[in-house]
Amino acid sequence: MSISPKPQLSLTATMKALFKRDILLAFRARGDLLNPLMFFLMVTSLFPLAVTPDPVFLGKIAPGVIWVGALLATLLSLDLLFKSDYEDGSLERMLLMPQPTLFLILTKVFVHWLVSGLPLALIAPLLGLMLGLPDGGYLPLFISLLLGTPVLSLLGAIGAGLTVGLRKGGMLMPLLILPLYIPVLIFAASAVQSGSQGQPFVGQLAFLGAYLAFTLAICPLAASAAIRISVAR
């Protein structure tokens, strides 16, 4: 009597299973989940104490303060993107699966953005209110974070993949990916600044949208190659 081989899961079923697993693991490690958000809150809340409580001055620098805080908070969470999978062997198993690795990486990046980037976008308007952001800056702030934080996660996946096998990879990763973050920071802060001054900001948001499309096409492939290099070492 022959035993039929176990059927392989389809790509969609595998991505769904990986999504549910990563969401469950993220909410089990609630400390790691809240650390970036708490860091974001502390940086933006303590900044007025370091300069001046003048609402006019704070309103002018609020776009840069909020976006720098969001960028640093994202960096804080990137080291955990592939680390636990590497330590328990799940990452090597993922590379050996018949499904394209880039789609599995894209699923993990989406979970990372969902639990770290999206909360930053949702809470940013409240911080803008605290910093005295002008009324015209709230819409571009929210949209720029919705477009920009996925870019930060996608670009961060490349750095996380390259450093996943290193003991002190968390210290090296910012040096690798910060130059790629600079266009996001410039155009996002410029969009919020333009909106605050009553000027058009569609051009800056269009650039962020184009950059998001570019990173969606390139970063999963690059992260997949980076992970294979790290695992093979």
CSV table of C-alpha atoms in Angstrom, one decimal:
chain,number,residue,atom,x,y,z
A,1,MET,CA,0.0,0.0,0.0
A,2,SER,CA,1.6,3.2,-1.1
A,3,ILE,CA,1.4,6.4,1.0
A,4,SER,CA,0.5,9.4,-1.0
A,5,PRO,CA,2.7,12.5,-0.4
A,6,LYS,CA,1.5,15.3,1.7
A,7,PRO,CA,0.1,18.0,-0.6
A,8,GLN,CA,2.0,21.3,-0.7
A,9,LEU,CA,0.2,24.4,0.5
A,10,SER,CA,-0.5,27.0,-2.2
A,11,LEU,CA,1.3,30.3,-2.1
A,12,THR,CA,-1.8,32.1,-0.8
A,13,ALA,CA,-2.4,29.6,2.0
A,14,THR,CA,1.3,29.8,3.0
A,15,MET,CA,1.2,33.6,3.1
A,16,LYS,CA,-2.0,33.5,5.2
A,17,ALA,CA,-0.4,31.0,7.6
A,18,LEU,CA,2.8,33.1,7.9
A,19,PHE,CA,0.7,36.2,8.5
A,20,LYS,CA,-1.3,34.6,11.3
A,21,ARG,CA,1.8,33.2,12.9
A,22,ASP,CA,3.7,36.5,12.9
A,23,ILE,CA,0.7,38.4,14.2
A,24,LEU,CA,0.3,35.9,17.0
A,25,LEU,CA,4.0,36.1,17.9
A,26,ALA,CA,4.0,39.9,17.8
A,27,PHE,CA,1.2,40.2,20.3
A,28,ARG,CA,2.7,37.6,22.5
A,29,ALA,CA,5.9,39.7,22.8
A,30,ARG,CA,4.0,42.8,23.8
A,31,GLY,CA,7.1,44.5,25.2
A,32,ASP,CA,8.8,44.4,21.8
A,33,LEU,CA,5.6,45.5,20.2
A,34,LEU,CA,5.2,48.6,22.4
A,35,ASN,CA,8.9,49.7,22.5
A,36,PRO,CA,8.9,51.6,19.2
A,37,LEU,CA,5.7,53.3,20.0
A,38,MET,CA,6.8,54.3,23.5
A,39,PHE,CA,10.1,55.5,22.0
A,40,PHE,CA,8.2,57.6,19.5
A,41,LEU,CA,6.1,59.2,22.2
A,42,MET,CA,9.0,59.9,24.4
A,43,VAL,CA,11.2,61.5,21.7
A,44,THR,CA,8.5,63.9,20.5
A,45,SER,CA,7.2,64.6,24.1
A,46,LEU,CA,10.6,65.4,25.5
A,47,PHE,CA,11.7,67.5,22.6
A,48,PRO,CA,9.9,70.7,23.7
A,49,LEU,CA,11.6,70.5,27.1
A,50,ALA,CA,15.0,70.6,25.3
A,51,VAL,CA,14.3,73.7,23.2
A,52,THR,CA,11.4,76.0,24.0
A,53,PRO,CA,7.7,75.6,24.8
A,54,ASP,CA,6.9,78.4,22.4
A,55,PRO,CA,4.0,77.1,20.3
A,56,VAL,CA,4.9,79.1,17.2
A,57,PHE,CA,8.4,77.7,17.1
A,58,LEU,CA,7.3,74.2,17.9
A,59,GLY,CA,4.7,74.4,15.1
A,60,LYS,CA,7.5,75.2,12.6
A,61,ILE,CA,9.7,72.3,13.6
A,62,ALA,CA,6.9,69.8,14.3
A,63,PRO,CA,7.1,68.1,10.9
A,64,GLY,CA,10.8,67.3,11.2
A,65,VAL,CA,10.5,66.3,14.9
A,66,ILE,CA,7.6,63.9,14.2
A,67,TRP,CA,9.2,62.3,11.2
A,68,VAL,CA,12.7,61.9,12.8
A,69,GLY,CA,11.0,60.2,15.8
A,70,ALA,CA,9.0,57.9,13.4
A,71,LEU,CA,12.2,57.0,11.5
A,72,LEU,CA,14.2,56.2,14.7
A,73,ALA,CA,11.3,54.2,16.2
A,74,THR,CA,11.2,52.1,13.0
A,75,LEU,CA,14.9,51.5,13.2
A,76,LEU,CA,14.4,50.3,16.8
A,77,SER,CA,12.1,47.6,15.7
A,78,LEU,CA,13.9,46.3,12.6
A,79,ASP,CA,16.4,44.1,14.4
A,80,LEU,CA,13.5,41.8,15.3
A,81,LEU,CA,12.2,41.4,11.8
A,82,PHE,CA,14.0,38.1,11.0
A,83,LYS,CA,16.0,37.6,14.3
A,84,SER,CA,13.7,35.1,16.0
A,85,ASP,CA,13.1,33.1,12.8
A,86,TYR,CA,16.9,32.9,12.3
A,87,GLU,CA,17.5,31.7,15.9
A,88,ASP,CA,14.8,28.9,15.8
A,89,GLY,CA,15.6,27.8,12.2
A,90,SER,CA,12.4,29.0,10.6
A,91,LEU,CA,14.3,31.3,8.3
A,92,GLU,CA,16.2,28.5,6.7
A,93,ARG,CA,13.1,26.4,6.3
A,94,MET,CA,11.4,29.4,4.6
A,95,LEU,CA,14.2,29.6,2.1
A,96,LEU,CA,13.8,25.9,1.3
A,97,MET,CA,10.0,26.1,0.7
A,98,PRO,CA,8.8,25.7,-2.9
A,99,GLN,CA,7.0,29.0,-2.8
A,100,PRO,CA,8.8,32.2,-3.9
A,101,THR,CA,10.7,33.6,-0.9
A,102,LEU,CA,10.1,37.2,-1.9
A,103,PHE,CA,6.3,36.8,-1.3
A,104,LEU,CA,7.0,35.3,2.2
A,105,ILE,CA,9.3,38.2,3.0
A,106,LEU,CA,6.7,40.6,1.7
A,107,THR,CA,4.2,39.1,4.2
A,108,LYS,CA,6.6,39.5,7.1
A,109,VAL,CA,7.3,43.1,6.1
A,110,PHE,CA,3.6,43.8,6.0
A,111,VAL,CA,3.1,42.3,9.5
A,112,HIS,CA,6.1,44.5,10.7
A,113,TRP,CA,4.4,47.6,9.2
A,114,LEU,CA,1.1,46.6,10.6
A,115,VAL,CA,2.3,46.3,14.2
A,116,SER,CA,4.9,49.1,14.2
A,117,GLY,CA,4.4,51.6,11.3
A,118,LEU,CA,0.6,51.9,11.3
A,119,PRO,CA,0.4,52.7,15.0
A,120,LEU,CA,2.9,55.5,14.4
A,121,ALA,CA,0.7,57.0,11.7
A,122,LEU,CA,-2.4,56.8,13.8
A,123,ILE,CA,-0.8,58.5,16.9
A,124,ALA,CA,1.2,61.1,15.0
A,125,PRO,CA,-1.7,63.6,14.6
A,126,LEU,CA,-2.1,63.7,18.4
A,127,LEU,CA,1.6,64.5,18.7
A,128,GLY,CA,1.2,67.2,16.1
A,129,LEU,CA,-1.6,68.7,18.2
A,130,MET,CA,0.8,68.6,21.2
A,131,LEU,CA,3.5,70.4,19.3
A,132,GLY,CA,1.2,73.0,17.9
A,133,LEU,CA,1.2,71.9,14.3
A,134,PRO,CA,-0.9,74.2,12.1
A,135,ASP,CA,-4.2,72.9,10.9
A,136,GLY,CA,-3.1,72.5,7.3
A,137,GLY,CA,-0.4,70.0,8.3
A,138,TYR,CA,-2.5,67.2,9.7
A,139,LEU,CA,-3.6,65.7,6.4
A,140,PRO,CA,-0.2,65.6,4.8
A,141,LEU,CA,1.3,64.3,8.0
A,142,PHE,CA,-1.1,61.4,8.2
A,143,ILE,CA,-0.8,60.6,4.4
A,144,SER,CA,3.0,60.9,4.4
A,145,LEU,CA,3.2,58.5,7.3
A,146,LEU,CA,0.9,56.0,5.6
A,147,LEU,CA,3.1,56.2,2.5
A,148,GLY,CA,6.4,56.5,4.1
A,149,THR,CA,6.4,54.0,6.9
A,150,PRO,CA,5.9,51.0,4.6
A,151,VAL,CA,9.0,52.3,2.7
A,152,LEU,CA,10.9,52.3,5.9
A,153,SER,CA,9.9,48.7,6.6
A,154,LEU,CA,10.7,47.5,3.1
A,155,LEU,CA,14.1,49.2,3.0
A,156,GLY,CA,14.8,48.0,6.6
A,157,ALA,CA,14.2,44.4,5.5
A,158,ILE,CA,17.3,44.6,3.3
A,159,GLY,CA,19.4,45.7,6.3
A,160,ALA,CA,17.8,43.2,8.6
A,161,GLY,CA,18.5,40.4,6.1
A,162,LEU,CA,22.2,41.4,5.7
A,163,THR,CA,22.8,41.6,9.5
A,164,VAL,CA,20.5,38.8,10.8
A,165,GLY,CA,23.4,36.4,11.4
A,166,LEU,CA,25.7,39.0,13.1
A,167,ARG,CA,25.9,39.3,16.9
A,168,LYS,CA,25.9,43.1,16.8
A,169,GLY,CA,23.9,43.5,13.6
A,170,GLY,CA,21.6,46.0,15.3
A,171,MET,CA,24.5,48.5,15.5
A,172,LEU,CA,25.5,48.0,11.9
A,173,MET,CA,22.1,48.1,10.3
A,174,PRO,CA,21.4,51.8,10.7
A,175,LEU,CA,24.7,52.6,8.9
A,176,LEU,CA,23.5,50.5,6.0
A,177,ILE,CA,20.0,51.8,5.5
A,178,LEU,CA,19.9,55.3,6.9
A,179,PRO,CA,21.2,56.8,3.5
A,180,LEU,CA,18.2,55.1,1.8
A,181,TYR,CA,15.8,56.7,4.4
A,182,ILE,CA,17.0,60.3,3.7
A,183,PRO,CA,14.7,60.9,0.6
A,184,VAL,CA,11.7,59.7,2.6
A,185,LEU,CA,12.5,62.0,5.5
A,186,ILE,CA,13.1,65.0,3.2
A,187,PHE,CA,10.0,64.7,1.0
A,188,ALA,CA,7.7,63.7,3.9
A,189,ALA,CA,8.7,66.5,6.2
A,190,SER,CA,8.5,68.9,3.2
A,191,ALA,CA,4.9,67.8,2.5
A,192,VAL,CA,3.9,68.5,6.1
A,193,GLN,CA,5.7,71.8,6.1
A,194,SER,CA,4.0,72.9,2.8
A,195,GLY,CA,0.6,71.9,4.1
A,196,SER,CA,1.2,73.8,7.3
A,197,GLN,CA,2.0,76.9,5.3
A,198,GLY,CA,-1.0,76.5,3.0
A,199,GLN,CA,1.0,75.5,0.0
A,200,PRO,CA,0.5,72.5,-2.4
A,201,PHE,CA,2.0,69.3,-1.1
A,202,VAL,CA,0.7,66.8,-3.7
A,203,GLY,CA,4.1,66.6,-5.5
A,204,GLN,CA,5.9,65.5,-2.3
A,205,LEU,CA,3.3,62.8,-1.7
A,206,ALA,CA,3.4,61.7,-5.3
A,207,PHE,CA,7.2,61.1,-4.8
A,208,LEU,CA,6.5,59.1,-1.7
A,209,GLY,CA,4.0,57.0,-3.6
A,210,ALA,CA,6.4,56.4,-6.4
A,211,TYR,CA,9.1,55.5,-3.9
A,212,LEU,CA,6.7,53.0,-2.3
A,213,ALA,CA,6.0,51.4,-5.6
A,214,PHE,CA,9.7,51.1,-6.4
A,215,THR,CA,10.6,49.6,-3.0
A,216,LEU,CA,7.6,47.1,-3.3
A,217,ALA,CA,9.2,45.9,-6.5
A,218,ILE,CA,12.8,45.8,-5.5
A,219,CYS,CA,13.2,45.3,-1.7
A,220,PRO,CA,11.6,41.8,-1.4
A,221,LEU,CA,14.1,40.5,-4.0
A,222,ALA,CA,17.0,42.3,-2.4
A,223,ALA,CA,16.0,41.1,1.1
A,224,SER,CA,15.7,37.6,-0.1
A,225,ALA,CA,19.2,37.7,-1.6
A,226,ALA,CA,20.5,39.3,1.6
A,227,ILE,CA,19.0,36.6,3.8
A,228,ARG,CA,20.4,33.8,1.6
A,229,ILE,CA,23.9,35.4,1.9
A,230,SER,CA,23.5,35.7,5.7
A,231,VAL,CA,22.3,32.1,6.2
A,232,ALA,CA,25.0,30.7,3.9
A,233,ARG,CA,27.8,32.3,6.0
